[in-house]
Amino acid sequence: FDEVNRMFVALDKNNQRVTLTSHAQAANLTHQTFHCPICKQVVRIKNGTVMPAHFAHRSQPMGEGEPESIEHLTGKWWLASWLKQHGEQATLEYYDATIRQRADLLVASKPPRVLEFQASPLSVPDLQKRTMMYHARGWQVTWVLGHRYWHPEGKIQARKFLSIEDHRLTLWHLQTTVGELVRIQFGNEGRWLTRFQHDDPPTQTWQAESTYPQRQIRQIAISLQKRVQPWMTLQAAAYQQGRNLNGSPWFVHSRPHVLRHFGIPELQLRLKWLLIFEGQPFTATANRQFWQAALPNIWTPLLPAGTLGKMMGAHWLQVLLAEGFVVQEDGCRYQWQRLPVWFADLERKLAMKKDFA
């Protein structure tokens, strides 16, 4: 079981479920006896000023995992309070003996929906296992991420939690320090941020993706200087065609995809794609297969297989079309209209920026 050293729910002497919701309630219950719903050990009420009132084991239960963090305890309480304020019924810390799993919140929707607030590290196999167990019970599950996973543009540690809502890639974050729930939904060239608070109506803003070609150019140069293996392998392939990665075409830096912030090596894959397909007719299928082969499904276990490759490949094709390098001959075949300009070295590339930006 994870994180059950502290909890909001315990059983009283009559085996009735008691949920702590306030400091005042906890003060009134201090002299009663309670025990853990899972391990049956006696638990006591902790009613300090730093955390919400909660139950706690007197010692770490055998095999019960690590003690629960303040962030996780506070986050569950915030989500339960927020759902209640918006008229949704949810059971806090619902333990299901069938799957031997305790859900942070089980929302009484149709179908039922689990909210899991994830503040600690979680491996991909454990993420898959817990999600599949909930699905086997007929429950949907939404993973809400804590501080370690937060970045407004995206963070590689959060990549495995990407899901699809309303046909958009989505992440949920809860910032317990400011009391704000944020839903981030990603487009090709930006993101929608919807912010939810207790007292105010939700607000939505659009954040366009920033383009900094100089950073990407520096990334290539430094990677080659430090002899980073994937870049050295790519450089060797470029040399065989009489090219230099430091002199790569300017347009490879155009319209970068937002997923690059999640550790997707977009720039590297664009260059590899050019070394394979440039000047040759290609099909939409070949383009998609290239990207899907390069982006493992295990990176995003909550998405249908091939989703990352399909999205990245479609976006790259849009860039090629928009820049006028290729045209579509029929439903799935593309021909080159003009070839991109490669430069002999970095100096010449920078010198010609005004003509190829």
PDB file of N, CA and C in Angstrom, residues 210-278:
ATOM      1  N   SER A 210       7.492  29.549 -27.594  1.00  0.00           N
ATOM      2  CA  SER A 210       8.584  30.454 -27.946  1.00  0.00           C
ATOM      3  C   SER A 210       9.548  29.763 -28.911  1.00  0.00           C
ATOM      4  N   THR A 211      10.093  30.539 -29.833  1.00  0.00           N
ATOM      5  CA  THR A 211      11.061  30.023 -30.801  1.00  0.00           C
ATOM      6  C   THR A 211      12.393  30.728 -30.597  1.00  0.00           C
ATOM      7  N   TYR A 212      13.406  29.944 -30.241  1.00  0.00           N
ATOM      8  CA  TYR A 212      14.733  30.490 -30.013  1.00  0.00           C
ATOM      9  C   TYR A 212      15.751  29.693 -30.836  1.00  0.00           C
ATOM     10  N   PRO A 213      15.855  29.989 -32.145  1.00  0.00           N
ATOM     11  CA  PRO A 213      16.784  29.208 -32.978  1.00  0.00           C
ATOM     12  C   PRO A 213      18.226  29.256 -32.480  1.00  0.00           C
ATOM     13  N   GLN A 214      18.636  30.377 -31.877  1.00  0.00           N
ATOM     14  CA  GLN A 214      20.012  30.475 -31.405  1.00  0.00           C
ATOM     15  C   GLN A 214      20.305  29.417 -30.349  1.00  0.00           C
ATOM     16  N   ARG A 215      19.314  29.103 -29.511  1.00  0.00           N
ATOM     17  CA  ARG A 215      19.511  28.074 -28.490  1.00  0.00           C
ATOM     18  C   ARG A 215      19.715  26.709 -29.135  1.00  0.00           C
ATOM     19  N   GLN A 216      18.929  26.423 -30.165  1.00  0.00           N
ATOM     20  CA  GLN A 216      19.067  25.135 -30.832  1.00  0.00           C
ATOM     21  C   GLN A 216      20.407  25.037 -31.554  1.00  0.00           C
ATOM     22  N   ILE A 217      20.816  26.131 -32.167  1.00  0.00           N
ATOM     23  CA  ILE A 217      22.116  26.142 -32.849  1.00  0.00           C
ATOM     24  C   ILE A 217      23.235  25.884 -31.849  1.00  0.00           C
ATOM     25  N   ARG A 218      23.132  26.521 -30.686  1.00  0.00           N
ATOM     26  CA  ARG A 218      24.140  26.316 -29.639  1.00  0.00           C
ATOM     27  C   ARG A 218      24.094  24.881 -29.125  1.00  0.00           C
ATOM     28  N   GLN A 219      22.872  24.312 -29.044  1.00  0.00           N
ATOM     29  CA  GLN A 219      22.739  22.923 -28.598  1.00  0.00           C
ATOM     30  C   GLN A 219      23.482  21.973 -29.524  1.00  0.00           C
ATOM     31  N   ILE A 220      23.356  22.173 -30.832  1.00  0.00           N
ATOM     32  CA  ILE A 220      24.059  21.319 -31.793  1.00  0.00           C
ATOM     33  C   ILE A 220      25.562  21.455 -31.617  1.00  0.00           C
ATOM     34  N   ALA A 221      26.039  22.687 -31.559  1.00  0.00           N
ATOM     35  CA  ALA A 221      27.478  22.938 -31.475  1.00  0.00           C
ATOM     36  C   ALA A 221      28.076  22.342 -30.200  1.00  0.00           C
ATOM     37  N   ILE A 222      27.415  22.553 -29.073  1.00  0.00           N
ATOM     38  CA  ILE A 222      27.934  22.038 -27.803  1.00  0.00           C
ATOM     39  C   ILE A 222      27.888  20.518 -27.775  1.00  0.00           C
ATOM     40  N   SER A 223      26.810  19.923 -28.305  1.00  0.00           N
ATOM     41  CA  SER A 223      26.689  18.467 -28.318  1.00  0.00           C
ATOM     42  C   SER A 223      27.803  17.835 -29.143  1.00  0.00           C
ATOM     43  N   LEU A 224      28.134  18.448 -30.270  1.00  0.00           N
ATOM     44  CA  LEU A 224      29.223  17.925 -31.093  1.00  0.00           C
ATOM     45  C   LEU A 224      30.572  18.162 -30.433  1.00  0.00           C
ATOM     46  N   GLN A 225      30.730  19.310 -29.800  1.00  0.00           N
ATOM     47  CA  GLN A 225      31.985  19.602 -29.116  1.00  0.00           C
ATOM     48  C   GLN A 225      32.243  18.622 -27.974  1.00  0.00           C
ATOM     49  N   LYS A 226      31.172  18.255 -27.260  1.00  0.00           N
ATOM     50  CA  LYS A 226      31.300  17.314 -26.148  1.00  0.00           C
ATOM     51  C   LYS A 226      31.215  15.862 -26.601  1.00  0.00           C
ATOM     52  N   ARG A 227      31.053  15.661 -27.894  1.00  0.00           N
ATOM     53  CA  ARG A 227      31.017  14.334 -28.503  1.00  0.00           C
ATOM     54  C   ARG A 227      29.888  13.472 -27.886  1.00  0.00           C
ATOM     55  N   VAL A 228      28.719  14.081 -27.770  1.00  0.00           N
ATOM     56  CA  VAL A 228      27.540  13.341 -27.298  1.00  0.00           C
ATOM     57  C   VAL A 228      27.175  12.294 -28.352  1.00  0.00           C
ATOM     58  N   GLN A 229      27.048  11.040 -27.938  1.00  0.00           N
ATOM     59  CA  GLN A 229      26.999   9.943 -28.888  1.00  0.00           C
ATOM     60  C   GLN A 229      25.891  10.048 -29.938  1.00  0.00           C
ATOM     61  N   PRO A 230      24.626  10.316 -29.565  1.00  0.00           N
ATOM     62  CA  PRO A 230      23.597  10.394 -30.618  1.00  0.00           C
ATOM     63  C   PRO A 230      23.912  11.463 -31.663  1.00  0.00           C
ATOM     64  N   TRP A 231      24.462  12.588 -31.208  1.00  0.00           N
ATOM     65  CA  TRP A 231      24.806  13.644 -32.153  1.00  0.00           C
ATOM     66  C   TRP A 231      26.020  13.266 -32.999  1.00  0.00           C
ATOM     67  N   MET A 232      26.973  12.549 -32.423  1.00  0.00           N
ATOM     68  CA  MET A 232      28.142  12.118 -33.197  1.00  0.00           C
ATOM     69  C   MET A 232      27.729  11.095 -34.260  1.00  0.00           C
ATOM     70  N   THR A 233      26.797  10.212 -33.922  1.00  0.00           N
ATOM     71  CA  THR A 233      26.291   9.246 -34.905  1.00  0.00           C
ATOM     72  C   THR A 233      25.595   9.966 -36.055  1.00  0.00           C
ATOM     73  N   LEU A 234      24.823  10.982 -35.711  1.00  0.00           N
ATOM     74  CA  LEU A 234      24.129  11.758 -36.734  1.00  0.00           C
ATOM     75  C   LEU A 234      25.109  12.559 -37.575  1.00  0.00           C
ATOM     76  N   GLN A 235      26.138  13.076 -36.937  1.00  0.00           N
ATOM     77  CA  GLN A 235      27.162  13.825 -37.676  1.00  0.00           C
ATOM     78  C   GLN A 235      27.894  12.928 -38.666  1.00  0.00           C
ATOM     79  N   ALA A 236      28.162  11.688 -38.262  1.00  0.00           N
ATOM     80  CA  ALA A 236      28.826  10.747 -39.175  1.00  0.00           C
ATOM     81  C   ALA A 236      27.949  10.479 -40.402  1.00  0.00           C
ATOM     82  N   ALA A 237      26.638  10.347 -40.190  1.00  0.00           N
ATOM     83  CA  ALA A 237      25.727  10.140 -41.319  1.00  0.00           C
ATOM     84  C   ALA A 237      25.693  11.368 -42.223  1.00  0.00           C
ATOM     85  N   ALA A 238      25.768  12.557 -41.618  1.00  0.00           N
ATOM     86  CA  ALA A 238      25.782  13.793 -42.406  1.00  0.00           C
ATOM     87  C   ALA A 238      27.066  13.894 -43.231  1.00  0.00           C
ATOM     88  N   TYR A 239      28.205  13.548 -42.633  1.00  0.00           N
ATOM     89  CA  TYR A 239      29.478  13.614 -43.345  1.00  0.00           C
ATOM     90  C   TYR A 239      29.480  12.725 -44.586  1.00  0.00           C
ATOM     91  N   GLN A 240      28.801  11.581 -44.499  1.00  0.00           N
ATOM     92  CA  GLN A 240      28.735  10.676 -45.645  1.00  0.00           C
ATOM     93  C   GLN A 240      28.020  11.315 -46.826  1.00  0.00           C
ATOM     94  N   GLN A 241      27.178  12.322 -46.543  1.00  0.00           N
ATOM     95  CA  GLN A 241      26.484  13.050 -47.602  1.00  0.00           C
ATOM     96  C   GLN A 241      27.144  14.406 -47.875  1.00  0.00           C
ATOM     97  N   GLY A 242      28.344  14.605 -47.322  1.00  0.00           N
ATOM     98  CA  GLY A 242      29.064  15.854 -47.542  1.00  0.00           C
ATOM     99  C   GLY A 242      28.463  17.035 -46.804  1.00  0.00           C
ATOM    100  N   ARG A 243      27.823  16.782 -45.648  1.00  0.00           N
ATOM    101  CA  ARG A 243      27.153  17.830 -44.896  1.00  0.00           C
ATOM    102  C   ARG A 243      27.686  17.915 -43.480  1.00  0.00           C
ATOM    103  N   ASN A 244      27.361  19.032 -42.848  1.00  0.00           N
ATOM    104  CA  ASN A 244      27.812  19.315 -41.501  1.00  0.00           C
ATOM    105  C   ASN A 244      26.597  19.749 -40.680  1.00  0.00           C
ATOM    106  N   LEU A 245      26.374  19.099 -39.544  1.00  0.00           N
ATOM    107  CA  LEU A 245      25.206  19.446 -38.730  1.00  0.00           C
ATOM    108  C   LEU A 245      25.247  20.892 -38.257  1.00  0.00           C
ATOM    109  N   ASN A 246      26.437  21.432 -38.045  1.00  0.00           N
ATOM    110  CA  ASN A 246      26.546  22.837 -37.653  1.00  0.00           C
ATOM    111  C   ASN A 246      26.071  23.776 -38.760  1.00  0.00           C
ATOM    112  N   GLY A 247      26.003  23.256 -39.965  1.00  0.00           N
ATOM    113  CA  GLY A 247      25.511  24.053 -41.075  1.00  0.00           C
ATOM    114  C   GLY A 247      24.134  23.630 -41.541  1.00  0.00           C
ATOM    115  N   SER A 248      23.355  23.046 -40.639  1.00  0.00           N
ATOM    116  CA  SER A 248      22.027  22.551 -41.005  1.00  0.00           C
ATOM    117  C   SER A 248      21.117  23.687 -41.457  1.00  0.00           C
ATOM    118  N   PRO A 249      20.108  23.378 -42.265  1.00  0.00           N
ATOM    119  CA  PRO A 249      19.215  24.426 -42.792  1.00  0.00           C
ATOM    120  C   PRO A 249      18.523  25.206 -41.679  1.00  0.00           C
ATOM    121  N   TRP A 250      18.298  26.469 -41.940  1.00  0.00           N
ATOM    122  CA  TRP A 250      17.643  27.312 -40.952  1.00  0.00           C
ATOM    123  C   TRP A 250      16.229  26.834 -40.633  1.00  0.00           C
ATOM    124  N   PHE A 251      15.537  26.262 -41.621  1.00  0.00           N
ATOM    125  CA  PHE A 251      14.123  25.964 -41.389  1.00  0.00           C
ATOM    126  C   PHE A 251      13.902  24.826 -40.395  1.00  0.00           C
ATOM    127  N   VAL A 252      14.960  24.055 -40.058  1.00  0.00           N
ATOM    128  CA  VAL A 252      14.760  22.984 -39.072  1.00  0.00           C
ATOM    129  C   VAL A 252      14.422  23.560 -37.695  1.00  0.00           C
ATOM    130  N   HIS A 253      14.669  24.857 -37.521  1.00  0.00           N
ATOM    131  CA  HIS A 253      14.357  25.499 -36.242  1.00  0.00           C
ATOM    132  C   HIS A 253      12.961  26.137 -36.248  1.00  0.00           C
ATOM    133  N   SER A 254      12.249  26.027 -37.378  1.00  0.00           N
ATOM    134  CA  SER A 254      10.945  26.686 -37.505  1.00  0.00           C
ATOM    135  C   SER A 254       9.860  25.932 -36.746  1.00  0.00           C
ATOM    136  N   ARG A 255       8.977  26.664 -36.108  1.00  0.00           N
ATOM    137  CA  ARG A 255       7.765  26.125 -35.497  1.00  0.00           C
ATOM    138  C   ARG A 255       8.033  24.863 -34.667  1.00  0.00           C
ATOM    139  N   PRO A 256       8.890  24.950 -33.661  1.00  0.00           N
ATOM    140  CA  PRO A 256       9.137  23.767 -32.828  1.00  0.00           C
ATOM    141  C   PRO A 256       7.874  23.324 -32.106  1.00  0.00           C
ATOM    142  N   HIS A 257       7.740  22.033 -31.887  1.00  0.00           N
ATOM    143  CA  HIS A 257       6.561  21.477 -31.230  1.00  0.00           C
ATOM    144  C   HIS A 257       6.701  21.605 -29.714  1.00  0.00           C
ATOM    145  N   VAL A 258       5.583  21.811 -29.027  1.00  0.00           N
ATOM    146  CA  VAL A 258       5.622  21.978 -27.571  1.00  0.00           C
ATOM    147  C   VAL A 258       6.134  20.732 -26.855  1.00  0.00           C
ATOM    148  N   LEU A 259       6.028  19.567 -27.456  1.00  0.00           N
ATOM    149  CA  LEU A 259       6.451  18.344 -26.792  1.00  0.00           C
ATOM    150  C   LEU A 259       7.965  18.263 -26.606  1.00  0.00           C
ATOM    151  N   ARG A 260       8.713  19.138 -27.230  1.00  0.00           N
ATOM    152  CA  ARG A 260      10.164  19.104 -27.059  1.00  0.00           C
ATOM    153  C   ARG A 260      10.559  19.351 -25.603  1.00  0.00           C
ATOM    154  N   HIS A 261       9.693  20.005 -24.829  1.00  0.00           N
ATOM    155  CA  HIS A 261       9.989  20.258 -23.418  1.00  0.00           C
ATOM    156  C   HIS A 261       9.860  18.998 -22.576  1.00  0.00           C
ATOM    157  N   PHE A 262       9.326  17.942 -23.155  1.00  0.00           N
ATOM    158  CA  PHE A 262       9.175  16.677 -22.439  1.00  0.00           C
ATOM    159  C   PHE A 262      10.265  15.674 -22.822  1.00  0.00           C
ATOM    160  N   GLY A 263      11.370  16.165 -23.290  1.00  0.00           N
ATOM    161  CA  GLY A 263      12.465  15.275 -23.641  1.00  0.00           C
ATOM    162  C   GLY A 263      12.328  14.633 -25.002  1.00  0.00           C
ATOM    163  N   ILE A 264      11.439  15.136 -25.844  1.00  0.00           N
ATOM    164  CA  ILE A 264      11.310  14.632 -27.216  1.00  0.00           C
ATOM    165  C   ILE A 264      12.431  15.259 -28.049  1.00  0.00           C
ATOM    166  N   PRO A 265      13.339  14.468 -28.630  1.00  0.00           N
ATOM    167  CA  PRO A 265      14.480  15.028 -29.371  1.00  0.00           C
ATOM    168  C   PRO A 265      14.067  15.511 -30.761  1.00  0.00           C
ATOM    169  N   GLU A 266      13.201  16.494 -30.808  1.00  0.00           N
ATOM    170  CA  GLU A 266      12.622  16.927 -32.074  1.00  0.00           C
ATOM    171  C   GLU A 266      13.671  17.412 -33.056  1.00  0.00           C
ATOM    172  N   LEU A 267      14.578  18.266 -32.621  1.00  0.00           N
ATOM    173  CA  LEU A 267      15.592  18.820 -33.516  1.00  0.00           C
ATOM    174  C   LEU A 267      16.455  17.710 -34.100  1.00  0.00           C
ATOM    175  N   GLN A 268      16.894  16.807 -33.265  1.00  0.00           N
ATOM    176  CA  GLN A 268      17.713  15.687 -33.719  1.00  0.00           C
ATOM    177  C   GLN A 268      16.970  14.833 -34.737  1.00  0.00           C
ATOM    178  N   LEU A 269      15.689  14.591 -34.490  1.00  0.00           N
ATOM    179  CA  LEU A 269      14.908  13.755 -35.397  1.00  0.00           C
ATOM    180  C   LEU A 269      14.594  14.473 -36.709  1.00  0.00           C
ATOM    181  N   ARG A 270      14.400  15.785 -36.662  1.00  0.00           N
ATOM    182  CA  ARG A 270      14.209  16.529 -37.913  1.00  0.00           C
ATOM    183  C   ARG A 270      15.438  16.403 -38.813  1.00  0.00           C
ATOM    184  N   LEU A 271      16.613  16.518 -38.225  1.00  0.00           N
ATOM    185  CA  LEU A 271      17.840  16.416 -39.015  1.00  0.00           C
ATOM    186  C   LEU A 271      18.029  14.997 -39.550  1.00  0.00           C
ATOM    187  N   LYS A 272      17.744  14.007 -38.726  1.00  0.00           N
ATOM    188  CA  LYS A 272      17.852  12.618 -39.181  1.00  0.00           C
ATOM    189  C   LYS A 272      16.870  12.364 -40.323  1.00  0.00           C
ATOM    190  N   TRP A 273      15.658  12.916 -40.196  1.00  0.00           N
ATOM    191  CA  TRP A 273      14.656  12.757 -41.249  1.00  0.00           C
ATOM    192  C   TRP A 273      15.157  13.336 -42.560  1.00  0.00           C
ATOM    193  N   LEU A 274      15.760  14.524 -42.511  1.00  0.00           N
ATOM    194  CA  LEU A 274      16.262  15.155 -43.735  1.00  0.00           C
ATOM    195  C   LEU A 274      17.331  14.305 -44.406  1.00  0.00           C
ATOM    196  N   LEU A 275      18.211  13.717 -43.600  1.00  0.00           N
ATOM    197  CA  LEU A 275      19.280  12.899 -44.166  1.00  0.00           C
ATOM    198  C   LEU A 275      18.737  11.645 -44.848  1.00  0.00           C
ATOM    199  N   ILE A 276      17.533  11.240 -44.495  1.00  0.00           N
ATOM    200  CA  ILE A 276      16.918  10.059 -45.107  1.00  0.00           C
ATOM    201  C   ILE A 276      16.027  10.427 -46.285  1.00  0.00           C
ATOM    202  N   PHE A 277      15.188  11.457 -46.126  1.00  0.00           N
ATOM    203  CA  PHE A 277      14.126  11.719 -47.087  1.00  0.00           C
ATOM    204  C   PHE A 277      14.380  12.891 -48.029  1.00  0.00           C
ATOM    205  N   GLU A 278      15.337  13.745 -47.730  1.00  0.00           N
ATOM    206  CA  GLU A 278      15.504  14.955 -48.539  1.00  0.00           C
ATOM    207  C   GLU A 278      15.745  14.620 -50.015  1.00  0.00           C
TER     208      GLU A 278
END
